[in-house]
XYZ file of C-alpha atoms in Angstrom:
488
model
C 39.687 16.577 35.265
C 37.825 19.855 35.614
C 34.277 18.497 35.631
C 31.809 20.402 37.795
C 29.176 17.683 37.789
C 28.731 14.326 39.455
C 29.018 13.218 43.053
C 31.866 11.559 44.877
C 32.705 10.819 48.484
C 36.453 10.742 48.974
C 38.243 9.708 52.107
C 41.772 11.012 52.543
C 43.770 9.153 55.186
C 47.253 9.322 56.595
C 50.003 11.820 55.879
C 49.036 14.595 58.246
C 51.229 16.661 60.531
C 48.219 17.506 62.683
C 49.388 20.719 64.264
C 46.766 21.963 66.706
C 46.016 25.486 65.516
C 43.974 26.220 68.591
C 42.217 24.316 71.306
C 38.519 23.804 70.836
C 35.794 24.301 73.387
C 33.788 21.138 74.008
C 31.353 22.618 76.505
C 28.598 22.991 73.939
C 27.359 21.529 70.685
C 27.194 17.954 72.025
C 25.003 15.769 69.856
C 22.487 13.490 71.592
C 22.385 9.771 71.019
C 19.019 8.534 69.763
C 17.476 5.154 70.298
C 18.965 3.876 67.065
C 22.438 4.756 68.276
C 23.017 7.134 65.372
C 24.063 10.655 66.338
C 22.009 13.499 64.890
C 22.933 17.039 63.958
C 22.524 19.946 66.267
C 23.939 23.107 64.760
C 26.394 25.243 66.645
C 25.203 28.714 67.545
C 26.778 31.709 65.831
C 25.800 35.295 65.389
C 26.358 34.901 61.683
C 24.171 34.555 58.590
C 22.589 31.197 58.188
C 21.530 29.111 55.224
C 18.819 26.445 55.362
C 18.782 26.617 59.137
C 22.527 26.042 59.561
C 24.458 28.908 61.099
C 27.648 29.716 59.330
C 30.813 31.603 60.028
C 32.457 32.866 56.831
C 36.172 32.205 56.426
C 38.329 32.747 53.373
C 39.950 29.754 51.745
C 42.413 30.854 49.129
C 42.401 29.178 45.741
C 46.108 29.585 45.149
C 46.350 28.593 41.524
C 43.338 30.560 40.375
C 44.231 33.667 42.373
C 40.684 33.985 43.690
C 38.872 33.488 46.960
C 35.874 31.402 47.791
C 33.708 32.267 50.791
C 33.378 29.220 53.000
C 30.621 28.678 55.528
C 32.454 27.152 58.441
C 30.474 25.037 60.888
C 32.969 25.656 63.611
C 31.965 23.031 66.122
C 30.110 19.801 66.448
C 30.720 17.143 69.046
C 29.452 13.573 69.068
C 29.245 11.560 72.286
C 30.294 8.151 70.975
C 29.939 6.538 74.424
C 29.559 7.790 77.979
C 33.359 8.073 78.215
C 34.307 9.228 74.723
C 33.455 11.889 72.194
C 34.583 13.175 68.818
C 35.071 16.846 68.017
C 34.814 17.731 64.339
C 34.572 20.698 62.050
C 33.034 21.133 58.604
C 33.952 23.770 56.032
C 31.388 24.279 53.302
C 32.312 26.250 50.158
C 29.734 28.515 48.553
C 30.870 27.162 45.188
C 30.096 23.476 45.584
C 29.986 20.767 42.943
C 28.351 18.107 45.101
C 31.528 16.479 46.386
C 32.288 15.497 49.973
C 35.790 15.055 51.423
C 36.704 13.619 54.823
C 40.292 14.181 55.940
C 42.074 11.881 58.349
C 44.972 12.312 60.754
C 48.554 11.097 60.946
C 50.476 9.419 63.736
C 48.551 9.408 67.018
C 46.908 12.650 65.888
C 44.236 14.237 68.041
C 43.871 17.525 66.168
C 41.578 18.767 63.458
C 43.701 18.926 60.309
C 42.911 22.510 59.334
C 45.526 22.672 56.580
C 43.972 19.801 54.657
C 40.420 20.990 55.359
C 41.441 24.318 53.850
C 43.007 22.498 50.898
C 39.835 20.476 50.333
C 37.599 23.520 50.311
C 39.977 25.305 47.935
C 39.072 22.549 45.457
C 35.362 23.087 46.228
C 34.845 19.955 48.310
C 32.558 20.160 51.343
C 35.245 19.056 53.794
C 35.112 17.659 57.307
C 37.835 16.684 59.769
C 37.927 15.578 63.399
C 40.241 15.218 66.377
C 40.074 11.414 66.124
C 38.334 11.294 69.489
C 40.982 12.917 71.687
C 43.090 16.039 72.135
C 46.792 15.877 71.403
C 49.314 16.111 68.583
C 50.708 13.322 66.446
C 53.125 12.190 69.132
C 51.032 11.980 72.288
C 49.290 8.824 73.500
C 48.413 9.925 77.022
C 44.701 10.141 76.169
C 44.649 6.366 75.631
C 45.668 5.424 79.187
C 42.753 3.567 80.836
C 40.391 4.795 78.093
C 39.538 1.919 75.754
C 36.647 3.805 74.143
C 38.977 6.672 73.237
C 41.181 4.070 71.549
C 38.136 2.788 69.661
C 37.413 6.309 68.428
C 41.008 6.689 67.305
C 41.183 3.272 65.638
C 38.000 3.352 63.557
C 34.962 5.146 64.959
C 35.903 8.822 64.645
C 36.324 8.801 60.865
C 32.922 7.148 60.472
C 31.154 9.500 62.905
C 32.629 12.639 61.347
C 31.516 11.399 57.929
C 27.949 10.512 58.942
C 27.415 13.846 60.691
C 29.306 15.741 58.019
C 27.003 14.413 55.321
C 23.962 15.372 57.376
C 25.325 18.906 57.704
C 26.003 19.056 53.966
C 22.441 17.983 53.189
C 20.958 20.490 55.634
C 23.139 23.344 54.388
C 22.923 22.848 50.627
C 19.375 21.513 50.614
C 20.218 18.387 48.667
C 21.312 14.977 49.900
C 24.621 13.435 49.173
C 24.047 10.824 46.504
C 26.274 8.049 47.875
C 26.483 7.095 51.522
C 27.053 3.734 53.191
C 27.180 2.438 56.747
C 30.691 1.108 57.411
C 31.485 1.638 53.717
C 31.308 5.419 53.789
C 33.264 6.303 50.675
C 33.191 5.912 46.926
C 36.904 6.670 46.697
C 39.809 6.477 49.138
C 43.185 8.170 48.754
C 45.645 6.751 51.298
C 49.164 8.126 51.636
C 51.777 5.831 53.196
C 49.046 3.842 54.969
C 50.097 2.538 58.368
C 48.685 -0.951 57.913
C 49.813 -3.669 60.313
C 49.847 -0.819 62.845
C 51.017 -2.682 65.951
C 53.846 -4.337 64.031
C 54.827 -1.029 62.421
C 55.327 0.649 65.775
C 56.937 -2.515 67.106
C 59.356 -2.390 64.162
C 60.171 1.246 64.949
C 60.789 0.244 68.558
C 63.153 -2.505 67.461
C 64.970 -0.093 65.161
C 65.674 2.056 68.191
C 66.790 -0.967 70.198
C 69.225 -1.983 67.434
C 71.224 1.192 68.113
C 71.062 0.983 71.909
C 67.846 2.738 72.935
C 66.892 3.756 75.522
C 70.520 4.048 76.740
C 72.582 4.628 73.578
C 75.630 5.976 75.347
C 76.091 2.608 77.033
C 75.786 0.659 73.774
C 78.547 -0.272 71.351
C 75.915 -0.432 68.617
C 75.005 3.253 68.735
C 75.763 5.081 65.486
C 76.419 8.816 65.976
C 75.204 11.458 63.505
C 78.527 11.914 61.727
C 78.704 8.211 60.882
C 75.183 8.226 59.475
C 76.495 10.612 56.832
C 79.087 7.965 56.005
C 76.382 5.289 55.836
C 74.183 7.410 53.563
C 77.075 8.101 51.207
C 77.976 4.425 51.005
C 74.400 3.343 50.316
C 74.264 5.732 47.357
C 77.697 4.629 46.174
C 76.527 1.022 46.057
C 72.987 1.492 44.752
C 72.312 4.929 43.226
C 73.174 3.872 39.672
C 71.223 0.607 39.676
C 68.657 2.390 37.490
C 71.362 3.700 35.169
C 71.175 7.265 36.468
C 73.333 8.896 39.138
C 70.923 11.360 40.725
C 70.952 10.737 44.479
C 67.748 8.681 44.234
C 67.419 4.908 44.566
C 64.459 4.230 42.297
C 63.909 0.650 43.491
C 65.242 0.159 47.027
C 64.320 -3.542 46.938
C 67.017 -4.026 44.304
C 69.671 -2.632 46.649
C 71.629 -5.300 48.522
C 73.517 -2.940 50.786
C 76.777 -4.336 52.212
C 77.569 -2.430 55.416
C 80.851 -4.321 55.886
C 82.258 -2.110 53.134
C 82.573 0.690 55.693
C 83.737 -1.412 58.650
C 86.969 -0.209 60.217
C 90.029 -2.276 59.319
C 93.676 -2.175 60.372
C 94.802 1.320 61.241
C 91.831 3.000 59.589
C 89.570 4.135 62.443
C 88.002 7.274 60.945
C 84.848 7.558 58.840
C 84.179 3.886 59.395
C 82.063 1.692 61.666
C 82.929 -0.804 64.358
C 81.792 -4.419 64.114
C 78.834 -3.872 66.539
C 77.731 -0.853 64.488
C 77.904 -2.860 61.266
C 75.832 -5.608 62.881
C 73.278 -2.981 63.885
C 73.062 -1.878 60.245
C 72.533 -5.475 59.137
C 69.500 -5.649 61.429
C 68.183 -2.260 60.298
C 68.359 -3.186 56.611
C 66.741 -6.587 57.170
C 63.042 -7.447 57.611
C 61.778 -7.959 61.151
C 60.504 -11.438 62.007
C 58.408 -12.497 64.987
C 58.791 -15.122 67.699
C 57.460 -17.812 65.377
C 59.512 -16.719 62.374
C 56.612 -14.837 60.771
C 57.230 -11.580 58.926
C 56.346 -8.619 61.121
C 57.579 -5.777 58.931
C 59.670 -5.139 55.803
C 63.129 -3.672 56.051
C 64.185 -0.046 56.186
C 64.479 1.142 52.573
C 68.102 1.759 51.538
C 68.393 5.380 50.463
C 66.072 6.626 53.199
C 68.790 7.438 55.725
C 70.125 10.547 53.954
C 69.500 14.189 54.868
C 68.939 13.328 58.516
C 66.025 10.957 57.892
C 67.782 8.319 60.028
C 66.974 10.410 63.116
C 63.334 9.309 63.092
C 63.950 5.688 64.038
C 67.685 5.287 64.708
C 68.789 8.216 66.863
C 69.175 6.162 70.022
C 65.841 7.087 71.577
C 62.420 5.516 71.246
C 60.218 7.285 68.702
C 57.407 9.170 70.509
C 54.838 7.333 68.377
C 56.107 4.021 69.717
C 56.296 5.374 73.237
C 52.779 6.803 73.102
C 51.153 3.684 71.673
C 52.932 0.929 73.579
C 53.049 2.654 76.963
C 49.489 3.974 77.027
C 47.428 1.785 74.670
C 49.113 -1.627 74.742
C 50.875 -2.012 78.091
C 48.725 0.529 79.949
C 51.826 1.390 81.972
C 52.949 5.014 82.038
C 56.218 4.016 83.783
C 57.419 1.584 81.118
C 60.908 2.597 79.909
C 61.567 0.240 76.929
C 64.761 -1.180 78.422
C 63.461 -4.710 77.732
C 61.336 -3.982 74.686
C 61.397 -6.821 72.188
C 59.451 -9.329 70.150
C 57.367 -10.436 73.119
C 55.902 -6.936 73.482
C 55.041 -6.875 69.788
C 53.375 -10.277 70.099
C 51.360 -8.944 73.038
C 50.242 -5.940 70.993
C 49.120 -8.265 68.207
C 47.101 -10.353 70.666
C 45.452 -7.358 72.336
C 45.118 -5.318 69.130
C 43.668 -2.238 70.883
C 40.597 -0.936 69.098
C 41.060 -3.543 66.376
C 43.557 -1.132 64.854
C 45.929 -3.556 63.141
C 44.455 -3.198 59.619
C 45.991 -6.440 58.448
C 43.119 -7.908 56.419
C 43.273 -8.059 52.654
C 39.538 -8.561 52.268
C 38.313 -5.537 50.326
C 35.721 -7.620 48.500
C 32.688 -5.620 49.667
C 34.367 -2.333 48.710
C 35.379 -3.722 45.329
C 31.966 -5.232 44.548
C 30.103 -1.986 45.088
C 32.444 -0.106 42.771
C 34.724 1.605 45.288
C 38.056 2.974 44.083
C 41.283 3.036 46.090
C 44.540 4.911 45.402
C 47.596 4.380 47.571
C 50.864 6.265 47.216
C 54.103 5.727 49.112
C 57.519 7.403 49.006
C 60.508 5.113 48.453
C 62.542 6.921 51.133
C 59.792 7.102 53.752
C 61.481 7.631 57.103
C 58.501 6.418 59.150
C 56.947 3.529 57.194
C 58.971 1.336 54.815
C 57.484 1.465 51.329
C 57.775 -2.305 51.128
C 54.758 -2.466 53.407
C 52.524 -1.027 50.686
C 53.829 -3.691 48.309
C 53.076 -6.253 50.995
C 49.515 -4.938 51.373
C 48.972 -4.992 47.614
C 50.023 -8.632 47.489
C 47.829 -9.512 50.466
C 44.752 -7.963 48.836
C 45.583 -9.667 45.537
C 45.943 -13.072 47.188
C 42.855 -12.640 49.382
C 40.624 -11.671 46.460
C 42.293 -14.112 44.032
C 42.896 -11.195 41.670
C 46.373 -11.227 40.041
C 45.842 -7.560 39.102
C 43.876 -5.089 41.199
C 43.784 -2.432 38.467
C 39.988 -2.375 38.287
C 39.655 -0.787 41.721
C 43.051 -0.411 43.445
C 46.102 1.512 42.276
C 49.461 1.655 44.018
C 51.901 4.465 43.196
C 55.461 4.191 44.500
C 57.305 7.517 44.412
C 61.114 7.364 44.057
C 62.932 9.902 46.195
C 59.909 10.952 48.261
C 59.988 11.054 52.056
C 56.993 10.342 54.291
C 54.067 11.629 52.210
C 55.988 14.572 50.741
C 59.428 16.129 50.527
C 62.743 14.652 49.472
C 64.702 14.906 46.206
C 62.047 13.144 44.113
C 59.036 14.529 42.256
C 57.087 14.655 45.484
C 54.342 17.227 44.845
C 51.223 15.829 43.186
C 48.321 17.379 45.093
C 48.443 14.858 47.923
C 48.427 17.211 50.909
C 48.058 20.897 51.563
C 47.861 23.540 48.879
C 51.633 23.646 48.483
C 51.625 20.222 46.791
C 49.040 21.234 44.181
C 51.657 22.339 41.681
C 49.396 21.727 38.667
C 45.622 21.791 39.132
C 44.750 18.850 36.879
C 44.008 15.176 37.409
C 47.216 14.242 35.580
C 49.203 15.983 38.327
C 46.872 15.810 41.348
C 46.064 12.502 43.043
C 42.866 13.800 44.648
C 41.514 15.053 41.317
C 42.636 11.791 39.721
C 40.436 9.949 42.191
C 37.461 12.147 41.309
C 38.111 11.528 37.616
C 38.215 7.782 38.244
C 35.035 7.646 40.347
C 32.982 10.072 38.258
C 34.405 9.568 34.789
C 35.721 6.016 34.900
C 39.226 7.196 33.973
C 41.644 5.121 36.028
C 45.074 6.742 36.514
C 48.072 4.832 35.155
C 50.534 7.577 36.062
C 50.435 10.766 38.074
C 52.990 13.423 37.236
C 54.887 14.765 40.221
C 56.814 18.006 40.537
C 60.192 18.270 42.262
C 61.379 21.228 44.315
C 63.317 22.563 41.318
C 60.128 22.576 39.233
C 61.057 19.504 37.237
C 58.049 17.359 36.369
C 58.477 13.598 36.229
C 56.259 10.620 35.575
C 57.744 9.167 38.725
C 54.577 7.905 40.368
C 53.875 5.082 37.941
C 51.265 2.523 38.925
C 52.738 -0.841 39.921
C 50.174 -3.420 38.684
C 52.025 -6.396 40.138
C 54.714 -6.414 42.815
């Protein structure tokens, strides 16, 4: 797809490292609330050239694969007061060469930073691109802004992405002198690209908390279940020994983790052999890790940790003996509202509480996409099969939930799921994990056959639904590894 015509709104969510490049100044540029409740534009003030009444600050966004530069008019600050106790800071980058497309980038984790890397990537592809701080300041790991601030949680859970999009589209119209052709209240986008979506949010972080508890967190040194780093290398090697060749190829990649019935007892210490093996409590911990998590009433809370994920140090994210900062930030500050909570008694009852409270309505556990589907919206989800943060089985679970809710055996007409063997969380790993999904570095081939964002544009504007997207591995090998899974 290299069309320079047509209009498409694309939302990109998830998969962001959200490094705060610099702290913004929120002392000016605040947008007033009108009687209707809709925020309106007020341009930031710059001593820079302006176009159609909008001041601009030129920045250079490099088009890596064309070897050229495009001058971008950067609206460097706008702030929306969402309530009397909350506000959203956002930034829009507007390319001089614009084909009428609008891109809103999201955040990852608990992110409270403008995702400048993905804004830059969007403008390099000539999208008018907007991103926000999700309604608070702080990196992907910090939840302190949520303590005693329910409206900040609301911004984070759902409101910020909508506000940044509404205002961003108004800025685009004012700057380019033509309106965006498709815009909807609550249904803001014609196309959505979601990488490793964190659906069932409260249960996801509850699952990560339980993973930590399985290996003795928050006091691992006092637990017989703790598995030290050296033994995780043993575990990773044994998982590959048992399951690598299930697809007929020995390549260090488990193509279908759900086909792997890992038997941890194979590396349990026996007799006089007490080296490079695990004790019975450690083996039992592995059984729990590689099993789904069920709730107090026996209901499924979250799928199991994908076998094959643990290699190359990935195990450290959820099984290093300490509580993941994401879990700590969400449960301490948003759910329990207790900054002194230490997770020594964390369990299923805390997860059940989070599900009941559901701060900000964040759970995202509904399969009802009927309104989106009926108005012609398109949705692409991709998920790595060795995702160290979110088990890829959850995207299968979400696909099935949508299918059952809509009574559609196949969702191909509007929803495509791509499962990427050997890919970590959103990128990286031994698989073909570069297909234009994030940052310029992943845009190995600038074509819709190799770039998921361009594939979405091609689908929305040209009606060409992607059946496969070709990924590129770190050694340059290209593989049709991201094949659509029509039924799971």
